[in-house]
Short mmCIF file of C-alpha atoms in Angstrom, two decimals:
data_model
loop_
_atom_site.label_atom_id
_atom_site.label_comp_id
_atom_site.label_asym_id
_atom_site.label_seq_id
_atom_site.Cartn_x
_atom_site.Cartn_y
_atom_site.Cartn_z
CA UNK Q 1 -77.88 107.93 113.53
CA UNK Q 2 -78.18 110.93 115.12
CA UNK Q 3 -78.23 111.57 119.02
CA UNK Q 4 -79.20 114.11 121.32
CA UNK Q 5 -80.15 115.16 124.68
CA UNK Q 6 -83.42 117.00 123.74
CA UNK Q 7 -85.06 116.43 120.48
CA UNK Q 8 -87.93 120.02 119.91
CA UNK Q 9 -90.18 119.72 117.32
CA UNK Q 10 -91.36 123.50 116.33
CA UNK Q 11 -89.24 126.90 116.50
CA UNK Q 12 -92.37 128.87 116.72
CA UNK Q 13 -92.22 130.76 120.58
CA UNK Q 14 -92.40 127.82 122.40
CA UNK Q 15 -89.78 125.65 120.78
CA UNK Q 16 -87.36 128.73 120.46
CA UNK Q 17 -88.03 129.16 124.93
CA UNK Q 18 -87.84 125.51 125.32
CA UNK Q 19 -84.49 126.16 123.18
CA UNK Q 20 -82.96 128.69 124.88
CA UNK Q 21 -83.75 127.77 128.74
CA UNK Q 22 -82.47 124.61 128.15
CA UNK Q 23 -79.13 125.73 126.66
CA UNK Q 24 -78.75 127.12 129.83
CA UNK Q 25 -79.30 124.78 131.81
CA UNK Q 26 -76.37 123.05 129.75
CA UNK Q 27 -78.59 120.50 127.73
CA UNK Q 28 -77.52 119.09 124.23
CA UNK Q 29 -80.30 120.71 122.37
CA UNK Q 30 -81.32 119.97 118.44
CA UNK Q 31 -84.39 121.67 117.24
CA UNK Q 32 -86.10 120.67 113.39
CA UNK Q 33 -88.44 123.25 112.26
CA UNK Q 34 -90.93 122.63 108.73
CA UNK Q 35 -90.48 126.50 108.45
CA UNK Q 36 -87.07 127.56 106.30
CA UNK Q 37 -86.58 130.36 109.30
CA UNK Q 38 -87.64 130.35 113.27
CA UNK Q 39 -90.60 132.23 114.06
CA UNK Q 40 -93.34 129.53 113.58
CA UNK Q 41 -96.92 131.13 112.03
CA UNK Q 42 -96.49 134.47 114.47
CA UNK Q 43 -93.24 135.54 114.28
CA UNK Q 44 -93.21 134.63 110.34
CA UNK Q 45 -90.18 135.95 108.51
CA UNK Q 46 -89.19 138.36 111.80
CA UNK Q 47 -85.59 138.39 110.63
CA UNK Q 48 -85.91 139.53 107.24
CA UNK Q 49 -89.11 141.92 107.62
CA UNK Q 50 -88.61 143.76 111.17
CA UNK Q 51 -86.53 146.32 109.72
CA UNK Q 52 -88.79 147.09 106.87
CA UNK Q 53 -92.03 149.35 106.43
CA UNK Q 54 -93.80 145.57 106.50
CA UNK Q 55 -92.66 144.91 110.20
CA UNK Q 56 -93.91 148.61 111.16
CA UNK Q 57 -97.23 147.41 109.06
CA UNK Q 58 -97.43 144.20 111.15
CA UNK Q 59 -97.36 145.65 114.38
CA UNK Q 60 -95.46 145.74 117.60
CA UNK Q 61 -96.60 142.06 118.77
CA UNK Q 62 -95.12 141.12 115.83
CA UNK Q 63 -91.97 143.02 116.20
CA UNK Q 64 -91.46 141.19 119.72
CA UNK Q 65 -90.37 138.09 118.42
CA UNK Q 66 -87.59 139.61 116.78
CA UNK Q 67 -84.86 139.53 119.94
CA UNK Q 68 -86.57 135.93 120.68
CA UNK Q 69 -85.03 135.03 117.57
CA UNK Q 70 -81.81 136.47 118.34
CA UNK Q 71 -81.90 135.17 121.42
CA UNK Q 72 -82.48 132.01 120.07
CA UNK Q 73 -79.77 132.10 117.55
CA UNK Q 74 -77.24 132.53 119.99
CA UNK Q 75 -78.34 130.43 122.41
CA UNK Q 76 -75.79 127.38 120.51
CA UNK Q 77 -78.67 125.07 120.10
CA UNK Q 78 -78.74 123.21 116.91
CA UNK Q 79 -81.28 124.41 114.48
CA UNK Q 80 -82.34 122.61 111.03
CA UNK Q 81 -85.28 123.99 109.38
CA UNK Q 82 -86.85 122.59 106.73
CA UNK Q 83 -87.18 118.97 108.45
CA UNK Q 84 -90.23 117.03 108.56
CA UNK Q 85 -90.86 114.86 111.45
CA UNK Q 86 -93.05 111.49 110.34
CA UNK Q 87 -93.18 109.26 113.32
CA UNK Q 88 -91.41 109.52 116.72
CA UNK Q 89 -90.93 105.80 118.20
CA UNK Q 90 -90.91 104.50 122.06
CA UNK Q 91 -87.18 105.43 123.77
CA UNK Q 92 -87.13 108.35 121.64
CA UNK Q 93 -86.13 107.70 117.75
CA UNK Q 94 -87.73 110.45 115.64
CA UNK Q 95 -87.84 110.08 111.92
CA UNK Q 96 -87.46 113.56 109.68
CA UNK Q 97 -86.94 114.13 106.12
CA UNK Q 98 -85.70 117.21 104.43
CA UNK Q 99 -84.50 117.76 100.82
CA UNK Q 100 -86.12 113.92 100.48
CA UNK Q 101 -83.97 112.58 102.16
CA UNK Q 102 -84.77 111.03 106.04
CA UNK Q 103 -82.89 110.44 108.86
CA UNK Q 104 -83.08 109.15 112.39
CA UNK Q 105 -82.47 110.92 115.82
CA UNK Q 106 -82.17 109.63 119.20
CA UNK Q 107 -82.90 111.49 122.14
CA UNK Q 108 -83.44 111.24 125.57
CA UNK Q 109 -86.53 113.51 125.97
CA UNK Q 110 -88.90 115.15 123.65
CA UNK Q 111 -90.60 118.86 123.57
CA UNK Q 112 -93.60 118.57 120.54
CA UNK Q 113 -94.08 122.76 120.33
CA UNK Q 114 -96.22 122.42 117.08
CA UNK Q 115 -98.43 125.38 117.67
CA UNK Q 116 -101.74 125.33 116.18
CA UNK Q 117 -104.00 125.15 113.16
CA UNK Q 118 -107.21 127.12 112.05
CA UNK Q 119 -110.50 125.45 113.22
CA UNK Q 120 -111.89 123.38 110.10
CA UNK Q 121 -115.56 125.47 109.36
CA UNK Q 122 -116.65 123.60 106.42
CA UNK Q 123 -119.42 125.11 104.76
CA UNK Q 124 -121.20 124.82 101.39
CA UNK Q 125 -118.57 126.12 98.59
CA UNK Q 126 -115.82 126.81 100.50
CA UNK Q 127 -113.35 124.75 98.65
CA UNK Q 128 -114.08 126.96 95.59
CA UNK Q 129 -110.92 128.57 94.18
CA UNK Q 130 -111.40 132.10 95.67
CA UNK Q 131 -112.30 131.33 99.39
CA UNK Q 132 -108.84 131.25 101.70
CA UNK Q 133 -108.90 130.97 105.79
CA UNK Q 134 -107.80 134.35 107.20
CA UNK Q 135 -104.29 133.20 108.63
CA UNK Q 136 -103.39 131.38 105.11
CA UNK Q 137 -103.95 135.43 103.85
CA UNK Q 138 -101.96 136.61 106.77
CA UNK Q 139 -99.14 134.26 105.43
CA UNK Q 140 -99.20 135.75 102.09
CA UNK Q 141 -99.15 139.45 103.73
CA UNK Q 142 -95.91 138.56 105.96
CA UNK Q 143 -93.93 136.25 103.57
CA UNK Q 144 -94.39 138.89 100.37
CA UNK Q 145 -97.02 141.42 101.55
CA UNK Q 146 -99.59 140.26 99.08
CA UNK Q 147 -102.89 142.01 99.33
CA UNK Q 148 -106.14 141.09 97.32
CA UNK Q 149 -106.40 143.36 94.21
CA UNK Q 150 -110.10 143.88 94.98
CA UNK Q 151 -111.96 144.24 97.92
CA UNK Q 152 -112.47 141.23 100.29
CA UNK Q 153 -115.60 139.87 102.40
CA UNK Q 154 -114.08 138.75 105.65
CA UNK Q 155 -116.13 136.09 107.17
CA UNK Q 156 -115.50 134.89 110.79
CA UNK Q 157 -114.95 134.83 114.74
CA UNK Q 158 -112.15 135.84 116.70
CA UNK Q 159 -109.07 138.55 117.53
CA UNK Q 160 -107.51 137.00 114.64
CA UNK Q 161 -109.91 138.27 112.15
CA UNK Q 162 -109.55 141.67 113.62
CA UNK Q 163 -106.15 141.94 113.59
CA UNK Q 164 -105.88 140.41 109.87
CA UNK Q 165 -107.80 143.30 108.72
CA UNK Q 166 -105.87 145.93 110.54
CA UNK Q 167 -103.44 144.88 108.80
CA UNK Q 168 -104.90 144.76 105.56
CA UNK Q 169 -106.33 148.37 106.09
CA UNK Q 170 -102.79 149.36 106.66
CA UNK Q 171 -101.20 147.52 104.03
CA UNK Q 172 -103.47 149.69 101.46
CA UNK Q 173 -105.55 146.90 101.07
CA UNK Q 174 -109.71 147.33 100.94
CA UNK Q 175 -112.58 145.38 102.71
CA UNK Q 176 -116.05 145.13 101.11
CA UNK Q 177 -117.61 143.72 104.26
CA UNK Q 178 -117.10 141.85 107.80
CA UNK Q 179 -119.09 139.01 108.44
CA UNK Q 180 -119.41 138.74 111.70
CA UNK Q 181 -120.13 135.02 112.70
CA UNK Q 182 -119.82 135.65 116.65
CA UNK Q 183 -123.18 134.96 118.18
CA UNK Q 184 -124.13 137.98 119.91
CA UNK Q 185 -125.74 136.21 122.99
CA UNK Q 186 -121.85 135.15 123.68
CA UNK Q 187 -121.04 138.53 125.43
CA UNK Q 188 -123.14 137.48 128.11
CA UNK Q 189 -121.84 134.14 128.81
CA UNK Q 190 -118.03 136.12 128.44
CA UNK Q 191 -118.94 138.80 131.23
CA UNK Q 192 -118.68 136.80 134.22
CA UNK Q 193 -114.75 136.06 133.01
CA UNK Q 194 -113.93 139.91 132.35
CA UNK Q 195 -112.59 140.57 135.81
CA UNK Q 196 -109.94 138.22 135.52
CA UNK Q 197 -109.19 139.26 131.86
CA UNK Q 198 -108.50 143.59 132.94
CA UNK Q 199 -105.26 141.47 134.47
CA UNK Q 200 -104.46 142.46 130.67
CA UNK Q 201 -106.33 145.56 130.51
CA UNK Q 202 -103.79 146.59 127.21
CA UNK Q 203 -104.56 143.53 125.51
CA UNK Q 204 -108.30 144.37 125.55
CA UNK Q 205 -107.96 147.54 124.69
CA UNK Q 206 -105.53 146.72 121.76
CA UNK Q 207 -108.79 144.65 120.60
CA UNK Q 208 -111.01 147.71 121.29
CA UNK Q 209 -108.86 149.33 118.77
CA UNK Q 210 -109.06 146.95 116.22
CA UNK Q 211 -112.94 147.57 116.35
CA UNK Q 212 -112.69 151.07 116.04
CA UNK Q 213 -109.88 151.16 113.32
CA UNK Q 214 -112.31 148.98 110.75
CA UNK Q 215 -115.52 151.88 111.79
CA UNK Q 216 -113.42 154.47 110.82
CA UNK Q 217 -112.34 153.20 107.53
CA UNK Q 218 -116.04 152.43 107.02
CA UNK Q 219 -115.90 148.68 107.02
CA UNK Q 220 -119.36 147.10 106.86
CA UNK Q 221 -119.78 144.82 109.56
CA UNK Q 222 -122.76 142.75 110.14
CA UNK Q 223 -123.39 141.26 113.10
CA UNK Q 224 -125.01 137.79 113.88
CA UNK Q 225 -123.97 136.03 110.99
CA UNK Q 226 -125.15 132.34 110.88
CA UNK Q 227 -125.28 130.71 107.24
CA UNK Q 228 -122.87 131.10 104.86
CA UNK Q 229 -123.25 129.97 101.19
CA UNK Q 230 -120.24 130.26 98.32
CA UNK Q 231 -121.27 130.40 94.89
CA UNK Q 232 -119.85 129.74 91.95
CA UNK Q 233 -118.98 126.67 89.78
CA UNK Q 234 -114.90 127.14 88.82
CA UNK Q 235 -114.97 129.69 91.37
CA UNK Q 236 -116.04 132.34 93.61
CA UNK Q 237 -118.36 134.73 91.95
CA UNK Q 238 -120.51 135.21 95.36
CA UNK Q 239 -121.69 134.64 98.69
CA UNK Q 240 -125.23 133.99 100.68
CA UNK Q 241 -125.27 134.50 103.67
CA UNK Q 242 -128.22 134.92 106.56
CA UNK Q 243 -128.18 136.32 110.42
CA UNK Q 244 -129.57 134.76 113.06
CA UNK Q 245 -132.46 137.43 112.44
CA UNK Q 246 -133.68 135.46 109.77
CA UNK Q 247 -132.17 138.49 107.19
CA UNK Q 248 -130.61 136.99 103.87
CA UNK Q 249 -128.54 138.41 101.65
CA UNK Q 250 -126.51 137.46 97.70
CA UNK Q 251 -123.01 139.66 97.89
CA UNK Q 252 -121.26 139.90 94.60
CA UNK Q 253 -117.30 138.73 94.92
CA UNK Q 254 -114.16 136.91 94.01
CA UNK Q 255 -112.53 136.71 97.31
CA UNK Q 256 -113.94 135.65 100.31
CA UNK Q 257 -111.69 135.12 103.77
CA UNK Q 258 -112.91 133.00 106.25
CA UNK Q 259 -111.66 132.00 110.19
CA UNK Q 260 -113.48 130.51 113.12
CA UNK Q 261 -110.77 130.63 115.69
CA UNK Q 262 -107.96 128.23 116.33
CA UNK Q 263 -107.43 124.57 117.55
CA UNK Q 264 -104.05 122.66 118.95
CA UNK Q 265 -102.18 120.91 116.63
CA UNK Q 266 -102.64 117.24 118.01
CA UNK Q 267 -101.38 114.95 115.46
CA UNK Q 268 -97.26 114.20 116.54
CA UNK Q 269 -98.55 113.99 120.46
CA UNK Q 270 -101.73 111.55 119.57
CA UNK Q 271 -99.45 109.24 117.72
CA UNK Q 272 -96.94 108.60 120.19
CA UNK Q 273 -99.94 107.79 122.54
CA UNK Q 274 -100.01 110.59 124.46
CA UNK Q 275 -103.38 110.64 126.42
CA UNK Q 276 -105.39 113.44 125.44
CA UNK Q 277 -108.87 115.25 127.17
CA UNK Q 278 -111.57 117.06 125.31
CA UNK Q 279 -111.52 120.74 125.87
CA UNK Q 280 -114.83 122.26 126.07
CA UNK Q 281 -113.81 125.55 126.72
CA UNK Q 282 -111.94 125.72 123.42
CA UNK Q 283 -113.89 122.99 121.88
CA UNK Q 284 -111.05 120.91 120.97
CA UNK Q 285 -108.79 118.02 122.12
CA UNK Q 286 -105.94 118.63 123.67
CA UNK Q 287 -102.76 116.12 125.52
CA UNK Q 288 -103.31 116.15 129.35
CA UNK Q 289 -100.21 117.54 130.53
CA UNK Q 290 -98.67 118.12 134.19
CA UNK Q 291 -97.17 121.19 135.69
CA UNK Q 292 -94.28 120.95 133.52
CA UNK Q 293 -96.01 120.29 130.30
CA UNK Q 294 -94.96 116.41 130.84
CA UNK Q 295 -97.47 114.24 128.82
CA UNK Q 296 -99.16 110.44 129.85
CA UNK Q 297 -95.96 109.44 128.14
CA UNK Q 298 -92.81 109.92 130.66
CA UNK Q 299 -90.33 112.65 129.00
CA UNK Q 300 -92.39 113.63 126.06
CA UNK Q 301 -93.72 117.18 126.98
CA UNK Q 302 -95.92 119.51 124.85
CA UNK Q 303 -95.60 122.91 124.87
CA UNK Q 304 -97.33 125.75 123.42
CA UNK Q 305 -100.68 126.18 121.92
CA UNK Q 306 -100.20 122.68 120.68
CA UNK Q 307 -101.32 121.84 124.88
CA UNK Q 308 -104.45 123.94 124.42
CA UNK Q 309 -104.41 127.72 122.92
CA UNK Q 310 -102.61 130.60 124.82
CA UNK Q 311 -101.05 133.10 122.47
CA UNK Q 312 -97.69 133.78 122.03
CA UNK Q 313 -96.55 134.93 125.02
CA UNK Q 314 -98.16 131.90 126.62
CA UNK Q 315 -96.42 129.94 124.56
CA UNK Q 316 -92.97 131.25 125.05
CA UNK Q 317 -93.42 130.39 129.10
CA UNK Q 318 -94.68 127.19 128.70
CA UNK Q 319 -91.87 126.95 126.52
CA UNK Q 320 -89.11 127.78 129.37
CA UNK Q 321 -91.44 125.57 131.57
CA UNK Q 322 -91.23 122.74 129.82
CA UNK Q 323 -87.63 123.00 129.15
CA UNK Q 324 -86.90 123.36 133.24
CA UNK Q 325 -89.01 120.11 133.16
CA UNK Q 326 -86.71 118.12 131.03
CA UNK Q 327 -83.40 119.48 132.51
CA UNK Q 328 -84.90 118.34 136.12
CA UNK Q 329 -85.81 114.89 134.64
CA UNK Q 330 -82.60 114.52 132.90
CA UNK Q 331 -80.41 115.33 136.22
CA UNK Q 332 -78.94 118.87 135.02
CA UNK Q 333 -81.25 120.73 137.37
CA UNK Q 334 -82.65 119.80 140.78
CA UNK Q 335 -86.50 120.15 141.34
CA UNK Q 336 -86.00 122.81 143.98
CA UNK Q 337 -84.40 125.03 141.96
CA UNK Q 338 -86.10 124.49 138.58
CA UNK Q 339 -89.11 125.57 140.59
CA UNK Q 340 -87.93 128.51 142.03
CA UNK Q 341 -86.60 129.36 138.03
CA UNK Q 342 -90.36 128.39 137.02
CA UNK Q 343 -92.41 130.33 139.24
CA UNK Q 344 -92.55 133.65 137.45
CA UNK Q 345 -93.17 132.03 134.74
CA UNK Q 346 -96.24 130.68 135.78
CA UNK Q 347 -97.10 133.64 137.33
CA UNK Q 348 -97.22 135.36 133.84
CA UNK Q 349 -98.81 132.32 132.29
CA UNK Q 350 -101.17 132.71 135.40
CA UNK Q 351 -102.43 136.18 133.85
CA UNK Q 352 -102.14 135.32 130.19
CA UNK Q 353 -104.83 132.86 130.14
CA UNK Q 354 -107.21 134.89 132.62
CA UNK Q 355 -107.52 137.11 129.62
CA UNK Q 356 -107.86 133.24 127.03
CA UNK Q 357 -111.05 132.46 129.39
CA UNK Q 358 -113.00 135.59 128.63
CA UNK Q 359 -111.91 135.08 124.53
CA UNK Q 360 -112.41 131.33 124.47
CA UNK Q 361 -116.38 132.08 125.89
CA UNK Q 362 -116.95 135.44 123.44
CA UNK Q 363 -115.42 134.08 120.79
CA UNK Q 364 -117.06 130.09 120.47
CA UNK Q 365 -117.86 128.96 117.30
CA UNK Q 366 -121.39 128.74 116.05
CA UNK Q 367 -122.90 125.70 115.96
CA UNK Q 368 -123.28 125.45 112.03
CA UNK Q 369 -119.56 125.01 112.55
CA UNK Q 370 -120.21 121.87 113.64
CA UNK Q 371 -123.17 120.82 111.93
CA UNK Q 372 -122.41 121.46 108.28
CA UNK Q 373 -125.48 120.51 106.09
CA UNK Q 374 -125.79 117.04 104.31
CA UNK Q 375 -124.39 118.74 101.28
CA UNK Q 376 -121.69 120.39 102.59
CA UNK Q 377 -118.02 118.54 101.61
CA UNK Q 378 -116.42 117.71 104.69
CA UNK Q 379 -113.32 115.63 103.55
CA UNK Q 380 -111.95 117.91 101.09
CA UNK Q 381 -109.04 115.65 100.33
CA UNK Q 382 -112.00 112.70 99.46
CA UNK Q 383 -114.35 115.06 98.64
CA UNK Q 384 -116.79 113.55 100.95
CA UNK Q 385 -119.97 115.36 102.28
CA UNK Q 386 -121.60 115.31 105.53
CA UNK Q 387 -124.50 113.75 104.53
CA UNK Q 388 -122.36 110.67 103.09
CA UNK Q 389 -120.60 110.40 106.46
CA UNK Q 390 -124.26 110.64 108.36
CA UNK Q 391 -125.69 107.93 106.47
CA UNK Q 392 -122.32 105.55 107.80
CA UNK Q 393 -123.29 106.61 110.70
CA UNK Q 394 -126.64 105.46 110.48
CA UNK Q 395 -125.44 102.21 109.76
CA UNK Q 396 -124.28 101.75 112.86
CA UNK Q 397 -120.72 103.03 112.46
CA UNK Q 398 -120.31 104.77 115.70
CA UNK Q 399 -116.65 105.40 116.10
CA UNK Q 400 -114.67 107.73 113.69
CA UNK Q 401 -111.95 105.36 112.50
CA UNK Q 402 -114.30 102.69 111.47
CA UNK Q 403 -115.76 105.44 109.17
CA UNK Q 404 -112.09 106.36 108.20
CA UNK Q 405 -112.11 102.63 107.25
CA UNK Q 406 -115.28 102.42 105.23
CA UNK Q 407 -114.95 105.60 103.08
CA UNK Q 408 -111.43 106.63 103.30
CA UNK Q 409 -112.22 109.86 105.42
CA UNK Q 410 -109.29 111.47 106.82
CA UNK Q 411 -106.88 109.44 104.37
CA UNK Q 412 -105.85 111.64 102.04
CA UNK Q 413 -102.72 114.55 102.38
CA UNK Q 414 -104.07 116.45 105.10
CA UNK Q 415 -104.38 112.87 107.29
CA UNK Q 416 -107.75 114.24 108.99
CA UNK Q 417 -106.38 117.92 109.40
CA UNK Q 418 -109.56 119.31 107.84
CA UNK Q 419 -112.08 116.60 108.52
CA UNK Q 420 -111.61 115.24 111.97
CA UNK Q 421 -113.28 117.34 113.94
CA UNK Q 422 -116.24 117.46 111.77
CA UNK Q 423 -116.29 114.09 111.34
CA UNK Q 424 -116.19 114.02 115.43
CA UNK Q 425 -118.71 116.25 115.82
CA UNK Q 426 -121.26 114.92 113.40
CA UNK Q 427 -121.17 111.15 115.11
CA UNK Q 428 -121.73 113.18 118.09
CA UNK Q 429 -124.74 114.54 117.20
CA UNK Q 430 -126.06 111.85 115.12
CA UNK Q 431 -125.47 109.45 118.41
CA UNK Q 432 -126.69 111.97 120.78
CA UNK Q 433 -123.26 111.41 122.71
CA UNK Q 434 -120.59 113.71 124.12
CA UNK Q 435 -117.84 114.73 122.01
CA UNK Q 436 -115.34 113.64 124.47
CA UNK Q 437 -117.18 109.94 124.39
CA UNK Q 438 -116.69 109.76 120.59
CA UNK Q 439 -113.14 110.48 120.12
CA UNK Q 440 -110.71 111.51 117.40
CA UNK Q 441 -108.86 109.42 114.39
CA UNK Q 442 -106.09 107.08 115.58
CA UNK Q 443 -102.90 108.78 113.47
CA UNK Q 444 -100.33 105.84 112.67
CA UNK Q 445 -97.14 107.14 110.45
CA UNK Q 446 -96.39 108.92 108.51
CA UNK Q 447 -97.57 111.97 110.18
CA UNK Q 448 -97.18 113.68 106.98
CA UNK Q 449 -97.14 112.42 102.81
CA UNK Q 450 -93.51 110.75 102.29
CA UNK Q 451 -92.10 109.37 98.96
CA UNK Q 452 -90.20 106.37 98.70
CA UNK Q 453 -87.66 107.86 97.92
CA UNK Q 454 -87.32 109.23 101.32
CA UNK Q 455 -88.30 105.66 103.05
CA UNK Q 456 -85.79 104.12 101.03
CA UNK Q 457 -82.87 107.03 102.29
CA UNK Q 458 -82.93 105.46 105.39
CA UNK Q 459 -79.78 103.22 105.81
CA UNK Q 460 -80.04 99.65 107.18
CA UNK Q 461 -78.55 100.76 110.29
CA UNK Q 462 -80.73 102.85 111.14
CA UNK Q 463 -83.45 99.89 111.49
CA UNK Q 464 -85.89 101.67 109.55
CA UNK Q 465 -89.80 100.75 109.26
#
């Protein structure tokens, strides 16, 4: 058995904050990481690539989270990447696996920095070999700076997108069109949030210039995009698509990239209970969290975009907020001064997420993102279809786990990663309810596929389920 102060989950920006603030405040600190190096999705591979032509290629937000890492290395917290973390028990005893083989660790409080996940956008075809999300292609172009051989349709919503294809541009890669899914009526409902959002005047610009980089490299972007088809039958061989001006068109292609913004990752702070609120600003769920990121559940804090979606840099001070948090609840700090520590940090955070309001309103997904025709396969993992889930719901099946229970929705390797907001959103709208009425899956353990092999690793001292 393994014990420790403070147990963080994640070594993206706000685990590797968390990490560092509360080595100074003289906490025990252990932090398991899925990732083989810290970084988490944004900061990807920043100590092998930011002194090569790829970090130059990647851009200078990227290059930021290089002295973060360093900074984090040498901060003397204890690091172990390549851990899984499959349950997390009441007083705290989380269970991780690495190299199949699981262990137990006890500690005293809890930071969950798990960052986020692409928005499931299910739509006819897209599970066809030759359709990726954006930020899976983004992986490839950091970890090995893979490019598509031949040119790409980029489908989606978002600064992600842009800055994806920036990239690509730069990386010598070539774009055959931009599918722009952003409803154009958006900008208006946006406008009213733009005052707050010059607070980070260079961040909007920086956006601008995204824009303008694709126009002169003659990018075809169309604007308005509703309805997107994939076609093929072993794979992608083309796309359908139609605007919102009624316009369709068939685009020959063996690569299409898709993205419709991003979501919190929910699942670690919904099974330990945490309670959570519906987010209709981001159109998501998120845990309801205090001041210091503490959650319904005393000493378990969430930090990060896994609390609702910030950035980076928001991250990283929620981060050294939530860490100031623990070390006040765990007697190493007293409140007055772990205020006085926090307030520029809020302050920043404060003008970071002026600029989230305006993107969270331009940016909202279409609403075939959440009504997917009947034939569309929703549950990729069961290969289930909307229209298979609407008919349960006819039936009088009005709450998403008793669908999960009736036709094994959500059950498969993802555990509802893919499906549960789909599946949320279609009892919605099939019930005429509110989202936030409806709810989310239940998640029991394992968080995450285990063998057992790795159950069975677990040594009788250890108590193990």
């Amino acid at each position: 058995m393994n014990s420790v102060e403070l147990l963080i989950v994640g070594a993206g920006p706000a685990g590797m904050a968390a990490a560092i603030t509360a080595r100074k405040a003289g906490l025990e600190v252990l932090v398991v990481d899925e990732q083989p190096a810290p970084g988490g999705q944004i900061w990807r591979g920043i100590e092998t690539i930011a002194a090569t032509k790829r970090g130059l290629l990647l851009g200078s937000a990227y290059l930021e989270g290089h002295p973060i890492v360093e900074a984090f290395r040498a901060s003397g917290a204890v690091y172990e990447p390549g851990m899984q973390l499959w349950q997390v028990e009441p007083g705290f005893r989380a269970f991780v696996s690495r190299a199949g083989v699981s262990k137990v660790i006890e500690a005293e409080a809890v930071i969950l920095a798990t960052g986020a996940q692409e928005r499931p956008a299910p739509f006819k075809g897209w599970t066809l070999p030759g359709v990726l999300t954006v930020g899976a292609a983004q992986i490839l172009l950091k970890n090995s700076e893979q490019i598509p051989a031949k040119p790409v349709i980029v489908a989606g919503s978002g600064p992600l997108v842009l800055l994806y294809m920036r990239q690509l541009l730069k990386a010598g890669g070539k774009i055959a069109a931009f599918l722009d899914t952003t409803p154009p009526q958006q900008l208006k409902s946006a406008i009213r949030f733009l005052p707050s959002a010059l607070l980070k005047a260079p961040d909007l610009l920086k956006g601008l210039s995204w824009s303008f980089a694709l126009k002169l490299a003659g990018v075809r972007r169309i604007r308005g995009v509703n309805d997107i088809e994939a076609l093929g039958t072993d794979r992608l061989t083309a796309i359908r698509f139609r605007t919102k001006a009624g316009v369709e068109e068939t685009v020959e292609t063996e690569n299409l990239l898709v993205h419709e913004g991003v979501v919190p990752n929910v699942h670690a702070s919904f099974a330990v209970g945490c309670a959570v609120e519906w987010r209709a600003d981001q159109q998501c769920f998120a845990p309801t969290v205090d001041e210091w990121g503490e959650t319904s559940q005393a000493a378990i804090y969430v930090a990060g975009d896994g609390a609702g979606i910030g950035g980076a840099k928001a991250a990283y001070l929620r981060g050294e907020i939530a860490a100031l948090g623990v070390a006040t609840k765990l007697g190493r700090l007293p409140s007055v001064a772990a205020n006085k520590m926090a307030a520029s940090a809020r302050s920043s955070l404060r003008r970071e997420l002026a600029l989230r309001r305006f993107l969270d309103a331009l940016f909202r997904p279409r609403e075939a993102v959440f009504n997917p025709t009947d034939q569309t396969v929703v549950c990729r993992c069961e290969e289930l279809t909307a229209g298979e889930i609407r008919n349960v719901v006819r039936l009088g099946r009005r709450d998403p786990n008793q669908i999960k229970a009736l036709t094994r929705v959500g059950m498969g390797p993802c555990q509802g990663r893919q499906c549960g907001y789909s599946v949320t959103q279609i009892v919605a709208a099939e019930e005429r309810r509110q989202v936030s009425d409806v709810g989310f899956y239940r998640f029991r353990p394992p968080l995450k596929p285990i063998t057992l092999g790795e159950l069975a690793s677990l040594r009788d001292e250890d108590h193990a389920i």
